[in-house]
Coordinates of C-alpha atoms in Angstrom, one line a residue:
D464 CA -48.8 18.8 -22.0
Y465 CA -50.6 16.9 -24.9
Y466 CA -52.1 14.3 -22.5
K467 CA -52.8 16.6 -19.6
S468 CA -56.1 15.7 -18.0
D469 CA -58.9 17.0 -20.2
S470 CA -61.5 14.1 -19.9
D471 CA -64.4 16.4 -21.0
S472 CA -62.7 17.7 -24.2
F473 CA -63.3 16.7 -27.8
L474 CA -59.7 15.4 -28.1
A475 CA -60.0 13.1 -25.1
L476 CA -63.3 11.7 -26.4
K477 CA -61.7 11.1 -29.8
R478 CA -58.7 9.4 -28.2
Q479 CA -61.0 7.1 -26.1
M480 CA -63.1 6.2 -29.2
T481 CA -60.0 5.4 -31.2
S482 CA -58.6 3.3 -28.4
D483 CA -61.8 1.3 -28.1
E484 CA -61.7 0.7 -31.8
T485 CA -58.0 -0.3 -31.7
S486 CA -58.8 -2.9 -29.0
E487 CA -61.7 -4.3 -31.1
H488 CA -59.5 -4.4 -34.2
F489 CA -56.6 -6.1 -32.5
M490 CA -58.9 -8.8 -30.9
S491 CA -60.5 -9.4 -34.3
F492 CA -57.3 -11.0 -35.5
F493 CA -57.6 -14.0 -33.1
K494 CA -60.1 -16.6 -31.9
D495 CA -60.0 -16.7 -28.1
P496 CA -56.4 -15.6 -27.6
V497 CA -54.5 -15.6 -24.3
F498 CA -51.3 -13.6 -23.9
R499 CA -48.9 -13.8 -20.9
N500 CA -47.8 -10.2 -21.4
L501 CA -48.3 -7.2 -23.8
A502 CA -46.2 -4.1 -24.3
D503 CA -48.0 -0.9 -25.5
V504 CA -45.3 1.1 -27.2
G505 CA -46.3 4.7 -27.5
A506 CA -49.0 4.1 -25.0
G507 CA -50.3 7.7 -24.9
D508 CA -52.6 8.2 -22.0
G509 CA -53.1 4.5 -21.4
S510 CA -56.6 4.3 -22.9
T511 CA -55.7 1.4 -25.2
I512 CA -54.5 -0.7 -22.3
Q513 CA -57.6 0.2 -20.4
S514 CA -59.8 -0.9 -23.3
L515 CA -57.8 -4.1 -24.0
N516 CA -57.9 -5.1 -20.3
K517 CA -61.7 -5.4 -20.5
Y518 CA -61.3 -8.4 -22.7
K519 CA -59.5 -10.3 -19.9
K520 CA -57.2 -12.0 -22.4
I521 CA -53.9 -10.5 -21.3
D522 CA -52.3 -11.3 -18.0
E523 CA -49.9 -8.4 -17.7
F524 CA -49.3 -5.0 -19.4
S525 CA -46.3 -2.8 -19.8
A526 CA -46.5 0.8 -21.1
Y527 CA -43.8 2.8 -22.8
E528 CA -44.4 6.4 -23.7
I529 CA -42.3 9.3 -25.0
S530 CA -44.4 12.0 -23.3
K531 CA -44.2 12.8 -19.6
S532 CA -47.8 14.0 -19.6
G533 CA -48.8 10.7 -21.0
I534 CA -47.0 8.8 -18.3
D535 CA -48.8 11.0 -15.7
E536 CA -52.2 10.1 -17.1
I537 CA -51.4 6.4 -17.3
K538 CA -50.5 6.3 -13.6
K539 CA -53.8 7.9 -12.7
L540 CA -55.6 4.9 -14.2
K541 CA -54.3 2.6 -11.5
I542 CA -54.6 -0.5 -13.6
K543 CA -53.7 -3.4 -11.3
N544 CA -52.1 -5.7 -14.0
L545 CA -50.1 -2.8 -15.6
T546 CA -46.8 -3.7 -14.0
K547 CA -44.4 -1.3 -15.8
I548 CA -44.8 2.3 -16.9
E549 CA -41.7 3.8 -18.4
L550 CA -40.7 6.9 -20.2
F551 CA -38.5 6.1 -23.3
N552 CA -36.8 7.9 -26.1
G553 CA -38.8 6.4 -28.9
Y554 CA -36.2 4.0 -30.2
E555 CA -34.7 2.0 -27.2
I556 CA -36.6 -0.2 -24.8
P557 CA -34.5 -1.8 -22.1
V558 CA -35.8 -5.4 -22.1
E559 CA -34.4 -8.6 -23.5
K560 CA -35.3 -10.0 -26.9
D561 CA -38.7 -11.7 -27.1
H562 CA -39.6 -10.6 -23.5
F563 CA -43.2 -10.0 -24.5
D564 CA -45.7 -12.3 -26.1
I565 CA -46.9 -9.4 -28.2
A566 CA -46.2 -5.6 -28.6
I567 CA -48.6 -3.1 -30.0
A568 CA -48.0 0.4 -31.5
A569 CA -51.4 1.9 -32.2
H570 CA -51.5 5.2 -34.1
V571 CA -47.8 5.7 -33.4
L572 CA -45.9 5.0 -36.6
E573 CA -47.4 8.0 -38.5
H574 CA -45.5 10.2 -35.9
V575 CA -42.1 8.4 -36.1
E576 CA -39.2 10.1 -37.9
H577 CA -37.2 6.9 -38.4
E578 CA -39.7 4.2 -39.0
R579 CA -37.4 1.3 -39.6
S580 CA -35.3 2.0 -36.5
F581 CA -38.5 2.1 -34.5
L582 CA -39.7 -1.2 -36.1
D583 CA -36.4 -2.9 -35.5
E584 CA -36.5 -2.3 -31.7
F585 CA -40.3 -2.7 -31.5
S586 CA -40.1 -6.2 -33.1
R587 CA -37.0 -7.2 -31.0
I588 CA -38.8 -7.0 -27.7
S589 CA -41.7 -9.3 -28.6
K590 CA -42.4 -12.6 -30.2
M591 CA -45.2 -11.0 -32.3
S592 CA -46.0 -7.4 -33.1
Y593 CA -49.1 -5.4 -34.0
V594 CA -49.2 -2.0 -35.7
E595 CA -52.2 0.1 -36.4
V596 CA -52.1 3.3 -38.6
P597 CA -54.5 5.6 -40.4
L598 CA -54.6 5.0 -44.2
E599 CA -54.4 8.7 -45.3
N600 CA -52.4 8.3 -48.5
T601 CA -55.4 8.7 -50.7
L602 CA -56.1 10.9 -53.8
N603 CA -56.7 13.7 -51.3
V604 CA -53.4 13.2 -49.4
S605 CA -52.5 16.9 -49.6
K606 CA -55.5 17.6 -47.4
A607 CA -54.4 14.8 -45.0
I608 CA -50.9 16.3 -44.8
Q609 CA -52.4 19.7 -44.0
I610 CA -54.8 18.4 -41.3
G611 CA -52.2 15.9 -39.9
E612 CA -49.7 18.6 -39.3
K613 CA -51.4 19.7 -36.1
Y614 CA -51.5 16.1 -34.8
G615 CA -47.9 15.5 -35.6
H616 CA -48.4 13.1 -38.6
I617 CA -45.3 13.0 -40.8
N618 CA -45.9 9.6 -42.5
F619 CA -48.8 8.8 -44.7
Y620 CA -49.8 5.2 -45.6
N621 CA -51.9 3.2 -48.0
P622 CA -52.1 -0.7 -47.6
E623 CA -49.3 -1.3 -50.1
V624 CA -46.9 1.2 -48.6
L625 CA -47.5 -0.2 -45.1
I626 CA -46.9 -3.8 -46.1
N627 CA -43.8 -2.8 -48.0
L628 CA -42.5 -1.0 -44.9
I629 CA -42.9 -4.1 -42.8
Q630 CA -41.5 -6.5 -45.3
S631 CA -38.6 -4.3 -46.3
S632 CA -37.7 -4.0 -42.6
G633 CA -37.0 -7.7 -42.7
L634 CA -40.2 -8.7 -40.9
K635 CA -42.7 -11.4 -41.8
L636 CA -46.3 -10.5 -42.4
I637 CA -48.8 -12.7 -40.6
K638 CA -52.1 -11.0 -41.4
H639 CA -53.4 -7.6 -42.1
K640 CA -56.9 -6.0 -42.2
I641 CA -58.5 -2.7 -43.2
F642 CA -61.0 -1.2 -40.8
Q643 CA -63.6 1.6 -41.0
H644 CA -64.2 4.0 -38.2
S645 CA -67.4 3.4 -36.2
Y646 CA -70.7 5.3 -36.9
K647 CA -70.3 7.0 -33.5
Y648 CA -66.8 8.2 -34.4
E649 CA -67.9 9.6 -37.8
I650 CA -70.8 11.5 -36.1
L651 CA -68.3 12.9 -33.5
I652 CA -65.9 14.1 -36.2
S653 CA -68.4 15.3 -38.9
G654 CA -71.7 15.8 -37.2
K655 CA -74.8 13.6 -37.6
F656 CA -75.8 14.4 -41.2
R657 CA -72.4 14.5 -42.8
G658 CA -71.0 11.7 -40.6
S659 CA -73.9 9.4 -41.5
I660 CA -73.4 9.9 -45.2
K661 CA -69.6 9.4 -44.8
F662 CA -70.0 6.2 -42.8
F663 CA -72.4 4.5 -45.3
I664 CA -70.5 5.6 -48.4
K665 CA -67.2 4.3 -47.0
K666 CA -68.8 1.1 -45.8
I667 CA -70.2 0.3 -49.2
A668 CA -67.0 1.3 -51.0
L669 CA -64.9 -1.0 -48.8
L670 CA -67.3 -3.9 -49.4
L671 CA -67.3 -3.5 -53.2
S672 CA -63.6 -2.7 -53.8
P673 CA -61.1 -2.3 -51.0
K674 CA -58.5 -1.1 -53.5
L675 CA -60.7 1.7 -54.8
A676 CA -62.0 2.5 -51.4
T677 CA -58.6 3.1 -49.9
T678 CA -57.6 5.2 -52.9
L679 CA -60.6 7.5 -52.4
F680 CA -61.2 7.5 -48.6
A681 CA -59.2 7.3 -45.4
Y682 CA -59.5 4.1 -43.3
T683 CA -57.4 2.3 -40.7
A684 CA -55.0 -0.6 -41.2
G685 CA -54.0 -3.2 -38.6
I686 CA -51.0 -5.4 -39.4
L687 CA -49.7 -8.4 -37.5
F688 CA -46.1 -9.5 -38.0
S689 CA -43.1 -11.1 -36.5
K690 CA -39.3 -11.6 -36.8
P691 CA -38.6 -14.4 -39.4
E692 CA -37.3 -16.8 -36.8
N693 CA -40.7 -16.7 -34.9
Y694 CA -43.0 -16.8 -37.9
H695 CA -43.7 -20.5 -38.2
S696 CA -44.2 -21.2 -34.5
L697 CA -46.6 -18.3 -34.3
K698 CA -48.6 -19.4 -37.3
D699 CA -49.3 -22.7 -35.4
K700 CA -49.6 -21.2 -31.8
Y701 CA -52.7 -19.0 -32.4
D702 CA -56.0 -19.5 -34.1
Y703 CA -56.3 -16.5 -36.4
D704 CA -59.5 -15.0 -37.6

């Protein structure tokens, strides 16, 4: 019942803010992109698809989700160009290779027991793939592990660990970025005073030294990649930002 309707709850607001940020992060990789179709793998309650659809750059969506309560919430959204909503087992998606222009898995990989098995299938179904994860493997990772337990986080990343995971899975890195949560998100999580201080300290740290910043504080990483055989055509097809 993780995704059961609770639109007024703190958790639902947090999920919506995260989805809006994910959509903004994803779109920031491209200059005026157009995608024929997109698969959201680990689609949750559908809020990321709903956010992405506002950009009007994706003709058709498909949602794959492991949770029945998530599927129920996605269906309630009644998104007209969401043509497929399917429950899946987390590792197998019944479509042919390269069926989608792009697949996204936003805040999914940190929950996955067998990361490389997931990435193998995730990258198989699409020409290009996008993963977004929290960067919680900082000097204070023990606290992140403790807090993350109640949200089902079992994998903890920093930029180097994430890039190594993608590359050691036989995939080609196209581009990656580090993002900071919005001011509104920090206020929601930590309150106005503490949230304001956290936001500005993390912003300055990231500007001055991304390496040091991600060692000290938690951020978010977005990484765009493909199978080796698609890499060169994709580098030429899209105008990346």
